Tab-separated table of C-alpha atoms in Angstrom:
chain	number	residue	atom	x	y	z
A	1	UNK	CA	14.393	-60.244	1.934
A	2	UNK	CA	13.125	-56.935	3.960
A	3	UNK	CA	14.153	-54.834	1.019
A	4	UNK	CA	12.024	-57.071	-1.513
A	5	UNK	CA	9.014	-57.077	0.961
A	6	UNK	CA	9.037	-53.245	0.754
A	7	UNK	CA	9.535	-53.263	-3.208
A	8	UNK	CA	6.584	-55.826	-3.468
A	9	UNK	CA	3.780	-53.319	-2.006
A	10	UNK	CA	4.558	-50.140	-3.976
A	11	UNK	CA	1.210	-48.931	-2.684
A	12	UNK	CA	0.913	-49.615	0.628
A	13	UNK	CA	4.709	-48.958	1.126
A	14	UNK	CA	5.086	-45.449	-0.738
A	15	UNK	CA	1.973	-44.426	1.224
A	16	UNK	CA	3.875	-45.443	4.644
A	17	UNK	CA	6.902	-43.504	3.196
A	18	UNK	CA	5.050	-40.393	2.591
A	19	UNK	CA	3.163	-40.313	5.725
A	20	UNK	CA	6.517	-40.702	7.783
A	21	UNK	CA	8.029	-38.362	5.384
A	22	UNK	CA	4.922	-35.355	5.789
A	23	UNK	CA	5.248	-35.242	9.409
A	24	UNK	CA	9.051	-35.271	9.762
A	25	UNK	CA	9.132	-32.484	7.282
A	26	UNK	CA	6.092	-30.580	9.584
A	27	UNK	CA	8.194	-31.227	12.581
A	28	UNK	CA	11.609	-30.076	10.988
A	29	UNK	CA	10.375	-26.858	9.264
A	30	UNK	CA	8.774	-25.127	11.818
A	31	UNK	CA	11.626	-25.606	13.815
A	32	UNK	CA	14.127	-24.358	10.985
A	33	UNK	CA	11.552	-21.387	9.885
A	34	UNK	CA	11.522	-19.929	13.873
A	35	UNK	CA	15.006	-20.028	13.684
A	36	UNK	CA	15.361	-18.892	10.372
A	37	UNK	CA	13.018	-15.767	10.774
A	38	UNK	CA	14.899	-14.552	14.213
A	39	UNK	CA	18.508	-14.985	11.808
A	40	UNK	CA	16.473	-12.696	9.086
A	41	UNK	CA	15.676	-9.944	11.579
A	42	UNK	CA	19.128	-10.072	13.567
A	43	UNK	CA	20.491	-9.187	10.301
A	44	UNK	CA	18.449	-6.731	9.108
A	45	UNK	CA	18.601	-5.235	12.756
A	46	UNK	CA	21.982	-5.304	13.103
A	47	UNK	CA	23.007	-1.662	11.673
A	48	UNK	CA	20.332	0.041	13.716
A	49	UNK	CA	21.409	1.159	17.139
A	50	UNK	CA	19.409	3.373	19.644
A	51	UNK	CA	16.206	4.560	18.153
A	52	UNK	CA	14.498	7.786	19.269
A	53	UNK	CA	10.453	8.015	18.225
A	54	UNK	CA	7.645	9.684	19.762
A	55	UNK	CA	6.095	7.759	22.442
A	56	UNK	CA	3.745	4.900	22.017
A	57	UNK	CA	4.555	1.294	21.140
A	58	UNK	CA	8.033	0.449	21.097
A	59	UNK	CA	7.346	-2.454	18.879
A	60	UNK	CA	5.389	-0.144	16.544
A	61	UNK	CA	8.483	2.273	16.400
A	62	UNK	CA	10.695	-0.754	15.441
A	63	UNK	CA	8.486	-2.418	12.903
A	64	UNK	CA	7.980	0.777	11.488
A	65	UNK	CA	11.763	2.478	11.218
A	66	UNK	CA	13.745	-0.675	10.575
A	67	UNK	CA	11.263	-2.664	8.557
A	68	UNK	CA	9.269	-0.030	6.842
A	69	UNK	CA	5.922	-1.930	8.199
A	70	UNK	CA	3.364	-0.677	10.221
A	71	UNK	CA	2.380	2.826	10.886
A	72	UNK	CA	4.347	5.856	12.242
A	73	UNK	CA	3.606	7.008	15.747
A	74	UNK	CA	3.676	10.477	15.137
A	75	UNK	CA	6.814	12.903	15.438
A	76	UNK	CA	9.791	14.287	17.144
A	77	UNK	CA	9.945	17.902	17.866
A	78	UNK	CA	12.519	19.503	15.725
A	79	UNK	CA	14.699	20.934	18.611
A	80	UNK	CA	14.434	18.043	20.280
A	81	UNK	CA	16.638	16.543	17.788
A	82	UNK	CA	18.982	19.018	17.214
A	83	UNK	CA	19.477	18.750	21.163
A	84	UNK	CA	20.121	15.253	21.092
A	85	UNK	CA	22.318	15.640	17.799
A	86	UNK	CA	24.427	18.552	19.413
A	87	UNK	CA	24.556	16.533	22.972
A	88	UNK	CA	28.912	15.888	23.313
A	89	UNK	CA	27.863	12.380	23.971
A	90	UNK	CA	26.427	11.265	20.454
A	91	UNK	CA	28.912	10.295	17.701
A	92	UNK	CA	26.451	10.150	14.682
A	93	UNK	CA	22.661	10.671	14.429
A	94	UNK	CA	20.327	9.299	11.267
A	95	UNK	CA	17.027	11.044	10.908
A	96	UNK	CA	14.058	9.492	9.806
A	97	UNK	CA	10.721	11.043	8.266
A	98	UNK	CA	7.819	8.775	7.099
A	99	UNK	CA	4.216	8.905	6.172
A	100	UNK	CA	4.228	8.861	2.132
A	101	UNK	CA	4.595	5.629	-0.450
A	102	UNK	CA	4.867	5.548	-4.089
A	103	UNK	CA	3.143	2.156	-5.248
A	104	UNK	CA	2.723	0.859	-1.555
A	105	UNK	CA	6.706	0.973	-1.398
A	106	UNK	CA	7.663	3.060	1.945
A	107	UNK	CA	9.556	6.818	1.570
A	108	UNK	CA	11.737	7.228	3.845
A	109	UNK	CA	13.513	11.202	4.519
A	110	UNK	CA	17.011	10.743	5.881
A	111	UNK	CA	20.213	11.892	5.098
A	112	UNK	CA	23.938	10.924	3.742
A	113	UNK	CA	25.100	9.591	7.035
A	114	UNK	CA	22.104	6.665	6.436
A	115	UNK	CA	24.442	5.411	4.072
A	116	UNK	CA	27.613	5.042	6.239
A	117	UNK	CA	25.420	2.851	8.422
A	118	UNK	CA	27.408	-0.513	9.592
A	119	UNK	CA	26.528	-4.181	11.112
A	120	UNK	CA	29.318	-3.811	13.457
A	121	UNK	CA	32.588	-1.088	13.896
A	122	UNK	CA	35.002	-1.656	11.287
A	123	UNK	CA	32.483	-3.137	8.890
A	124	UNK	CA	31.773	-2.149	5.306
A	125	UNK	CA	28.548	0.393	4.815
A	126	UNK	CA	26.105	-1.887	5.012
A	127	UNK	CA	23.954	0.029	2.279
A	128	UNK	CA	26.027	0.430	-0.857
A	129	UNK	CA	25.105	2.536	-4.610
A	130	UNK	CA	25.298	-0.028	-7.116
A	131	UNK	CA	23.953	2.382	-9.799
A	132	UNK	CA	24.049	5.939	-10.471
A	133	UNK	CA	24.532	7.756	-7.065
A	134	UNK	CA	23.542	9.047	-3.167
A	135	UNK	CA	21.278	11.963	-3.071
A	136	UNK	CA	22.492	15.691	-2.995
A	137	UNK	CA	19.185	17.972	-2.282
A	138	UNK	CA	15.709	17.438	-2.299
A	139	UNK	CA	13.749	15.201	-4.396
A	140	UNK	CA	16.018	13.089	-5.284
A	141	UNK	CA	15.593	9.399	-4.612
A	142	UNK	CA	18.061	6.595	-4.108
A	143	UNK	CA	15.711	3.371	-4.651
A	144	UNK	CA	15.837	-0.429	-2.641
A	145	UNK	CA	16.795	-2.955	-4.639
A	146	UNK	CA	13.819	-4.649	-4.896
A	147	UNK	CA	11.806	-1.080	-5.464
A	148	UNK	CA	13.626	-0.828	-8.617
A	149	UNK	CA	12.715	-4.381	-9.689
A	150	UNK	CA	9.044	-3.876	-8.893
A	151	UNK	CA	8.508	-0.592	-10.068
A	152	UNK	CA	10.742	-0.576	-12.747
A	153	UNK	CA	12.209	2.553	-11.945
A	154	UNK	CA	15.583	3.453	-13.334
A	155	UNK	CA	18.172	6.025	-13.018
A	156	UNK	CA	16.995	9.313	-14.306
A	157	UNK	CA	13.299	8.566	-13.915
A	158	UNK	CA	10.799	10.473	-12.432
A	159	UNK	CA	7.742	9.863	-9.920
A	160	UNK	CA	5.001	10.869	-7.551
A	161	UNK	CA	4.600	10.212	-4.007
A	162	UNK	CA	1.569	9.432	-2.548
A	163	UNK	CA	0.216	9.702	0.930
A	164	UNK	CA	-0.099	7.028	3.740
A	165	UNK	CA	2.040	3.971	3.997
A	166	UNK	CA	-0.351	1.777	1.824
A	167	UNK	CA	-0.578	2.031	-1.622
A	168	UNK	CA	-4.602	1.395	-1.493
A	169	UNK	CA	-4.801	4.278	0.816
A	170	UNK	CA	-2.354	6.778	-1.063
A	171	UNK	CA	-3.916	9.989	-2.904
A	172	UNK	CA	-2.299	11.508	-5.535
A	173	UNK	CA	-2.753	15.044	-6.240
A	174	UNK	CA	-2.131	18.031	-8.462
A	175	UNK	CA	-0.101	19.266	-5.990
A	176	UNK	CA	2.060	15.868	-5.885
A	177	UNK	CA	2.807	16.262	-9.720
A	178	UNK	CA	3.993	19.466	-9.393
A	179	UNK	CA	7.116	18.076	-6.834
A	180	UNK	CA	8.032	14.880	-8.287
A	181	UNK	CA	11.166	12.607	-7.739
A	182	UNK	CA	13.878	12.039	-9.417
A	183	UNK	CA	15.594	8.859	-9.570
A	184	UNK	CA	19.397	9.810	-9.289
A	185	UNK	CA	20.415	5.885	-7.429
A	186	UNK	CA	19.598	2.226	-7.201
A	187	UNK	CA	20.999	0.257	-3.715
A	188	UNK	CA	22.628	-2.801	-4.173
A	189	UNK	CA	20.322	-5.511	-2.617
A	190	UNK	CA	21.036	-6.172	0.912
A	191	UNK	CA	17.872	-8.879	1.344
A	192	UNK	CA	16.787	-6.822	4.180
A	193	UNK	CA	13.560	-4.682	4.055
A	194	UNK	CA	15.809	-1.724	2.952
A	195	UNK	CA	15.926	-3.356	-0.544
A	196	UNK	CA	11.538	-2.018	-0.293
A	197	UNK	CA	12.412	1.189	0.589
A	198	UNK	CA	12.509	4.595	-1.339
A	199	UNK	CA	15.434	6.854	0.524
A	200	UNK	CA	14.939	11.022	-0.016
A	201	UNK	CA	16.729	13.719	1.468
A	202	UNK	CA	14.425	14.559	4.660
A	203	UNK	CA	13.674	18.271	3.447
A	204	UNK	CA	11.579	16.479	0.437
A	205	UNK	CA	9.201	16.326	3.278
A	206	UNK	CA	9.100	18.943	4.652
A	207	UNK	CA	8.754	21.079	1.072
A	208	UNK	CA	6.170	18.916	-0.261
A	209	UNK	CA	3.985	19.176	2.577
A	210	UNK	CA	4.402	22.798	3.150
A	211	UNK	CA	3.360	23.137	-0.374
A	212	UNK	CA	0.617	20.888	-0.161
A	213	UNK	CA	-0.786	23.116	2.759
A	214	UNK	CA	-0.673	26.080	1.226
A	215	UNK	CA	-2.701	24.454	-1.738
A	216	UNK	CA	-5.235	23.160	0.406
A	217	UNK	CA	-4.912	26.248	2.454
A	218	UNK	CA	-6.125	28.280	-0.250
A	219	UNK	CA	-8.624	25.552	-1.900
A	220	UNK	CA	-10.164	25.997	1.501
A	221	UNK	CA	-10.513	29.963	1.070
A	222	UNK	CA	-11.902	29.549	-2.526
A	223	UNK	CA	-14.504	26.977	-1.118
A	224	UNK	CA	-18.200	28.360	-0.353
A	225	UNK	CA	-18.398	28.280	3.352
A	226	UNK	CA	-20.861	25.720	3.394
A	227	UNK	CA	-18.263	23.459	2.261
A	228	UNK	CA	-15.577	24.343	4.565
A	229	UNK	CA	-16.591	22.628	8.018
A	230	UNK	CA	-16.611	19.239	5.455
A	231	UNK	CA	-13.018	19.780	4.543
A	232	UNK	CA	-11.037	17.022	5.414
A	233	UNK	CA	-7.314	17.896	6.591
A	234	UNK	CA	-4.981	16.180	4.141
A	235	UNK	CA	-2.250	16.072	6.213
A	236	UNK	CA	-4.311	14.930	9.407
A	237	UNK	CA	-3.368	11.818	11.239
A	238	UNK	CA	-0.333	9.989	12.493
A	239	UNK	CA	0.487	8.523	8.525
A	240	UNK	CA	1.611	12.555	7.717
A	241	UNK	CA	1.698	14.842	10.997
A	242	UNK	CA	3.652	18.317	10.596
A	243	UNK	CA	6.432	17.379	9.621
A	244	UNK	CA	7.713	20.927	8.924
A	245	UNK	CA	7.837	20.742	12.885
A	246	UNK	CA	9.817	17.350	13.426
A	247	UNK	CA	11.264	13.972	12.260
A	248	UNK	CA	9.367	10.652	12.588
A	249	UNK	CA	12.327	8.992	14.095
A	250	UNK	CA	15.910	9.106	14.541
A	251	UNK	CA	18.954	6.784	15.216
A	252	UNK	CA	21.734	7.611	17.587
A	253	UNK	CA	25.112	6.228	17.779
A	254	UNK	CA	26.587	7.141	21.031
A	255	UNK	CA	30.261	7.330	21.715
A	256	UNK	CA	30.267	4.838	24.359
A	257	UNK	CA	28.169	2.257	26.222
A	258	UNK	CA	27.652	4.760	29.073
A	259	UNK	CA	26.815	7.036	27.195
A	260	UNK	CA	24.456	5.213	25.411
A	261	UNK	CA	22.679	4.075	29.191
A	262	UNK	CA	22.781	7.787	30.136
A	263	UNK	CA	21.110	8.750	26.903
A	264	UNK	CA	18.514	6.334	26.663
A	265	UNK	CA	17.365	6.984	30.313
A	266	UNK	CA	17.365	10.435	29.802
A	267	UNK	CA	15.093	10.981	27.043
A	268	UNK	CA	12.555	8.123	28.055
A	269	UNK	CA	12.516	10.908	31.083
A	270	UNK	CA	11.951	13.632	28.835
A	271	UNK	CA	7.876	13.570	27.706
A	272	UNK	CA	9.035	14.628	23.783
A	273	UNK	CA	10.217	11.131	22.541
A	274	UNK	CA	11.278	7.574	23.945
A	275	UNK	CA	14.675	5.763	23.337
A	276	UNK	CA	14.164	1.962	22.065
A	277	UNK	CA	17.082	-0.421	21.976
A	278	UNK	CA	16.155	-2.881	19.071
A	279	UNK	CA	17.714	-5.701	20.427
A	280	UNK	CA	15.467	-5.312	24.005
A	281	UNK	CA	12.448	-5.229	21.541
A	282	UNK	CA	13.560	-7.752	18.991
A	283	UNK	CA	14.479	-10.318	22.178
A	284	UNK	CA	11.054	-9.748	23.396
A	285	UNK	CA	9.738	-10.749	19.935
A	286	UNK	CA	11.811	-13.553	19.773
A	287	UNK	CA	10.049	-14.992	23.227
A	288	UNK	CA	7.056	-14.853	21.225
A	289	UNK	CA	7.902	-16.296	18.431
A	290	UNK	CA	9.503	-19.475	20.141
A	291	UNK	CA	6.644	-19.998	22.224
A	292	UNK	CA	4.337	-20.090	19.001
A	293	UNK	CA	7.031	-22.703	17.392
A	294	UNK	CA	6.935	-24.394	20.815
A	295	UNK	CA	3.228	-24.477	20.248
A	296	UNK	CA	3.065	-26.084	16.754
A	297	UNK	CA	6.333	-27.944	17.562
A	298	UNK	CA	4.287	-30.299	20.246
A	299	UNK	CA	1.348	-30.751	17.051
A	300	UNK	CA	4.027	-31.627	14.810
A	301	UNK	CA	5.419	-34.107	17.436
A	302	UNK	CA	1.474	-35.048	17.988
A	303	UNK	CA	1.204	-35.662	14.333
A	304	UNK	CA	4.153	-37.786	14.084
A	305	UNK	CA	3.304	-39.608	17.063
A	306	UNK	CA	0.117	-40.604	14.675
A	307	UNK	CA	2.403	-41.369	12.230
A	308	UNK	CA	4.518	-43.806	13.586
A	309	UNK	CA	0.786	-45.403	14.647
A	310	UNK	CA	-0.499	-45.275	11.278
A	311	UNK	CA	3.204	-47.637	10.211
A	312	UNK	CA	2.432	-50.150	13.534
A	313	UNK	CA	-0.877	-50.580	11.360
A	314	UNK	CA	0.326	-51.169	8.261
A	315	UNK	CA	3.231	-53.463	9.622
A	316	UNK	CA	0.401	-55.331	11.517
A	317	UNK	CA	-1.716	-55.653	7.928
A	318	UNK	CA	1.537	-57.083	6.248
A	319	UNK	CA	1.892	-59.701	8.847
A	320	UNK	CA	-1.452	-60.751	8.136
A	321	UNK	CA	-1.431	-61.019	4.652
A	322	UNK	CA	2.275	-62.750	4.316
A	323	UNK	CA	1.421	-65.280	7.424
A	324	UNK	CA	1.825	-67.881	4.713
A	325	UNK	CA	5.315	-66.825	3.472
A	326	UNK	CA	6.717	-66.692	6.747
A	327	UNK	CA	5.337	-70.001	7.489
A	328	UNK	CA	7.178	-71.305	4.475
A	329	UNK	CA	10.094	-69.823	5.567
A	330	UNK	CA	9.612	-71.761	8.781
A	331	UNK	CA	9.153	-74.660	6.886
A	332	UNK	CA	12.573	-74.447	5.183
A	333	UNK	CA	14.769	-74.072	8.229
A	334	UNK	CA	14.133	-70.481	8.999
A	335	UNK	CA	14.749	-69.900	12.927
A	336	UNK	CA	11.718	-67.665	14.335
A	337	UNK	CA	14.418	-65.271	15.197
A	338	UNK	CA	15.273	-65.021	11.771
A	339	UNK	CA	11.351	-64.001	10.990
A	340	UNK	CA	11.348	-61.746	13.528
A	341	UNK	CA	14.306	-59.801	12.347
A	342	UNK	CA	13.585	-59.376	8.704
A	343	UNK	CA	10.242	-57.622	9.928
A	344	UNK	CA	12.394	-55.492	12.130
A	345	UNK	CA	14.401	-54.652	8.978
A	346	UNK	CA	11.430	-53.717	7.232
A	347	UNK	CA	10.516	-51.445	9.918
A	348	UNK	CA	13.481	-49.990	9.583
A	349	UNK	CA	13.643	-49.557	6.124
A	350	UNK	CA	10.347	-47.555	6.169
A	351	UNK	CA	11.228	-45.388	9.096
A	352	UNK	CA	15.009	-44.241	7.372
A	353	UNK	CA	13.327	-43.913	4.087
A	354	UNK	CA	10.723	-41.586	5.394
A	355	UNK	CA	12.925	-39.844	7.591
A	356	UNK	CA	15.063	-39.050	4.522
A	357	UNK	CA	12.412	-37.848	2.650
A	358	UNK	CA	11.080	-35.821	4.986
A	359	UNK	CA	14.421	-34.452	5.715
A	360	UNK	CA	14.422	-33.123	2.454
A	361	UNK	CA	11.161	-32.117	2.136
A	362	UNK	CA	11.536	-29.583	5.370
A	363	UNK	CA	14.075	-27.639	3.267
A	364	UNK	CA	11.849	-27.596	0.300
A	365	UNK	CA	9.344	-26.359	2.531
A	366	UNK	CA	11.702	-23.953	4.124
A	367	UNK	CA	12.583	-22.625	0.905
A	368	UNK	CA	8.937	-21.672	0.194
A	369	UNK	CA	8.774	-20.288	3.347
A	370	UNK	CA	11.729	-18.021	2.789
A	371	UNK	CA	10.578	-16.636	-0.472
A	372	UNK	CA	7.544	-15.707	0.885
A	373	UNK	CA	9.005	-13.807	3.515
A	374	UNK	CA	11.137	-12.605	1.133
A	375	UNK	CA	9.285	-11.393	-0.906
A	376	UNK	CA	6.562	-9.905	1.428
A	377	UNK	CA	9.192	-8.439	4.270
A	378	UNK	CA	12.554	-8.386	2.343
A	379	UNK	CA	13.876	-10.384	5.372
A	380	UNK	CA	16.266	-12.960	4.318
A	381	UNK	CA	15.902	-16.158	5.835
A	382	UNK	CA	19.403	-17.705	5.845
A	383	UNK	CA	19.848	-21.678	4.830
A	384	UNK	CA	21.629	-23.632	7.643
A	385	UNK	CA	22.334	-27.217	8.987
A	386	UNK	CA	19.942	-27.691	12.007
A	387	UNK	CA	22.026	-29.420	14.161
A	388	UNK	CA	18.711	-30.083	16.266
A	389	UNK	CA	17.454	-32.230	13.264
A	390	UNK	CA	20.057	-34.835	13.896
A	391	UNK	CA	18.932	-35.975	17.196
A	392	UNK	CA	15.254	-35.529	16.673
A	393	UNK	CA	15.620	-38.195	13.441
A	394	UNK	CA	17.873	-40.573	15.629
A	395	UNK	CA	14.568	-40.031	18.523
A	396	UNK	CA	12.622	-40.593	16.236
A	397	UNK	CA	14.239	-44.037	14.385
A	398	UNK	CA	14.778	-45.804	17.689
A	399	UNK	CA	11.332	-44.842	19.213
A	400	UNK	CA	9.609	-46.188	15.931
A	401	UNK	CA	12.040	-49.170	15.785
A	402	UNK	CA	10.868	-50.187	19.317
A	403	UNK	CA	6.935	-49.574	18.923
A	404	UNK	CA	7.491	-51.471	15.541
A	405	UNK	CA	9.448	-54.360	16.704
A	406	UNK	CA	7.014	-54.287	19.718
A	407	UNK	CA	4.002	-54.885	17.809
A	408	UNK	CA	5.694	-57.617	15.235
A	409	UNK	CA	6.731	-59.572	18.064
A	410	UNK	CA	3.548	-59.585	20.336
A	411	UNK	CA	1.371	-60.263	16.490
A	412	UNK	CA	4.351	-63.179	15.874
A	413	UNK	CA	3.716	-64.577	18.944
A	414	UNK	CA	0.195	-64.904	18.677
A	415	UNK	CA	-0.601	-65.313	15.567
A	416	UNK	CA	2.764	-67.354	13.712
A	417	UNK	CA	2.517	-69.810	16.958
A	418	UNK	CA	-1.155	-70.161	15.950
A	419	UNK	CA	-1.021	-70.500	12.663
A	420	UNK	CA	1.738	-73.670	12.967
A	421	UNK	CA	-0.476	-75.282	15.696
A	422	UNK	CA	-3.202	-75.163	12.968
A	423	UNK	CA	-0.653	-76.932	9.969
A	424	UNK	CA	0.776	-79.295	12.631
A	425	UNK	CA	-2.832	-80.538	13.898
């Protein structure tokens, strides 16, 4: 009898449905998407150890090295480096030189050892040629997985770099054309912002930009001195720097974990660079981002909580229009308790069925969510059971249940008692 009530009010009843079903899959999603964005970044964190920049924003220096976003702080001296990289204590060390894009896509100057990278010791390389192969010398370019999609770039290819780390705010010159890349390797995706990235030898840098100055060195010269003060420095600014004279970044692996402490305390000492530990960082954006899904968590609850209102309405409505039929069913034997509990079935009815919808909905919405980021960052955001989900739906079932069965049994009481006083008299 509950079942047909519900299939007699398509309406009102798939309009119940979808409200329940909205605001579960609000409350579910943003829960799943903060925990689904801190899995994303672990992971694409998680070959990265101790990372050396110049000093500044530590944030800034991990958004920038690990996820190719944001702009580079400026750079290491070059001895510095080579002290660090000749220190007893350091097993491995990955430069890093930034600052120039092709088609908004970062260019990142490293060397082989970036490609014997690992999650964890013992792992495979985490970055793997899937085409063609690793670079040998200068200007030649290993592209991200998704960098080859985009661009269409393919083994054997040429192109030219452009300035900045925006595409909009790149300048290609003469002086580009005459250095271009070529494409000698294609990663195999690793849905991590890697898979955005264009990987050179570092010298590519530094030759490009030492021929660029001489250009502009001797465009300058040529210029009538009137012209001269008005010159802008191509090479001026924080997105380029001298990088003849040092290294944007670089990664240290040290031998041990007191090594590593006596490292990292050391050169935040020194005033050339500053040591970041990405997981320090990452934790610290991690309290920010639960506090933000905290935040929206308590509007999603809020909106449910408006929800489960909005059903107490509609339950109320039905009782009023079908006062009739459950005075007929009074008529024909039907205890009250009987009445009462094919409401309460209803009730319940409407809550699972929106609870199931909306439990599906939150992954649809999740898996928007993911391709976006995808597709923006290159951060994979991994699909998973949220365990948490169970126990919020089960909350959220028995608390509607008892508001629902609350207000059918005061609206019984007064109006069903009412309404047979009124046939009896």
């Amino acid at each position: 009898m509950a079942w047909r009530q519900i299939r007699s009010r398509p309406v009102v009843t798939g309009t119940t449905i979808m409200i329940i079903a909205v605001s579960v899959a609000l409350m579910l999603s943003i829960s799943m998407a903060s925990e689904g964005i801190k899995r994303g970044i672990s992971e694409s964190s998680a070959p990265y150890g101790m990372i050396v920049g110049s000093k500044g924003s530590e944030t800034q220096l991990i958004f920038n090295t690990i996820f190719l976003l944001d702009r580079p702080l400026g750079n290491v001296p070059w001895d510095f480096y080579e002290a660090i990289k000749a220190d007893p204590r350091v097993q491995a060390v990955v430069p890093f030189a930034l600052g120039d894009n092709f088609q908004g896509y970062r260019i990142v100057g490293t060397d082989e050892r970036f490609f014997e990278m690992r999650s964890r010791p013992g792992a495979p390389p985490a970055f793997v040629i899937s085409q063609g192969r690793r670079f040998e010398r200068p200007f030649e370019a290993v592209l991200g997985a998704k960098t080859a999609q985009d661009t269409g770039l393919r083994v054997g290819d040429t192109f030219v770099s452009s300035h900045g780390t925006d595409h909009h705010e790149g300048l290609e010159s003469d002086e580009h054309r005459e250095m271009p890349y070529t494409v000698v390797g294609i990663m195999r995706p690793t849905h991590t912002p890697v898979d955005r990235g264009i990987f050179v030898h570092y010298e590519s840098y530094w030759r490009l930009h030492e021929h660029e100055s001489a250009v502009e060195h001797d465009a300058i010269r040529a210029a009538p001195s009137d012209q001269v003060a008005d010159t802008p420095h191509m090479l001026s600014g924080s997105d380029s720097g001298d990088l003849s004279h040092g290294i944007t970044a670089f990664l240290v692996h040290p031998k041990g974990y007191v090594e590593l402490m006596q490292l990292y305390q050391e050169i935040n000492a020194s005033p050339h660079a500053q040591a970041v530990l990405p997981g320090q960082v990452l934790g610290k954006i991690f309290e920010q981002i639960g506090f933000g899904a905290e935040v929206l968590g308590a509007i999603a609850w809020l909106v449910l909580a408006l929800a489960v209102i909005t059903v107490c309405l509609t339950l109320y409505q039905s009782i009023e229009v079908k006062r009739k039929d459950f005075y007929l069913m009074r008529a024909i034997g039907a205890s009250r308790l009987h009445v009462f509990f094919v409401v309460a079935l209803e009730a319940v009815w409407l809550f699972f069925l929106g609870e199931l919808f909306g439990w599906a909905l939150s992954y649809v919405v999740y898996a928007f969510l993911a391709y976006g980021i995808g597709e923006r960052l290159s951060i994979a955001m991994p699909f998973f059971f949220d365990a948490g989900a169970a126990w919020k739906l089960a909350l959220l079932l028995i608390g509607g249940l008892v508001v629902a069965v609350i207000t059918a049994f005061l609206t019984y009481r007064t109006q069903l008692d009412s309404a047979l006083r009124m046939e009896a008299s």
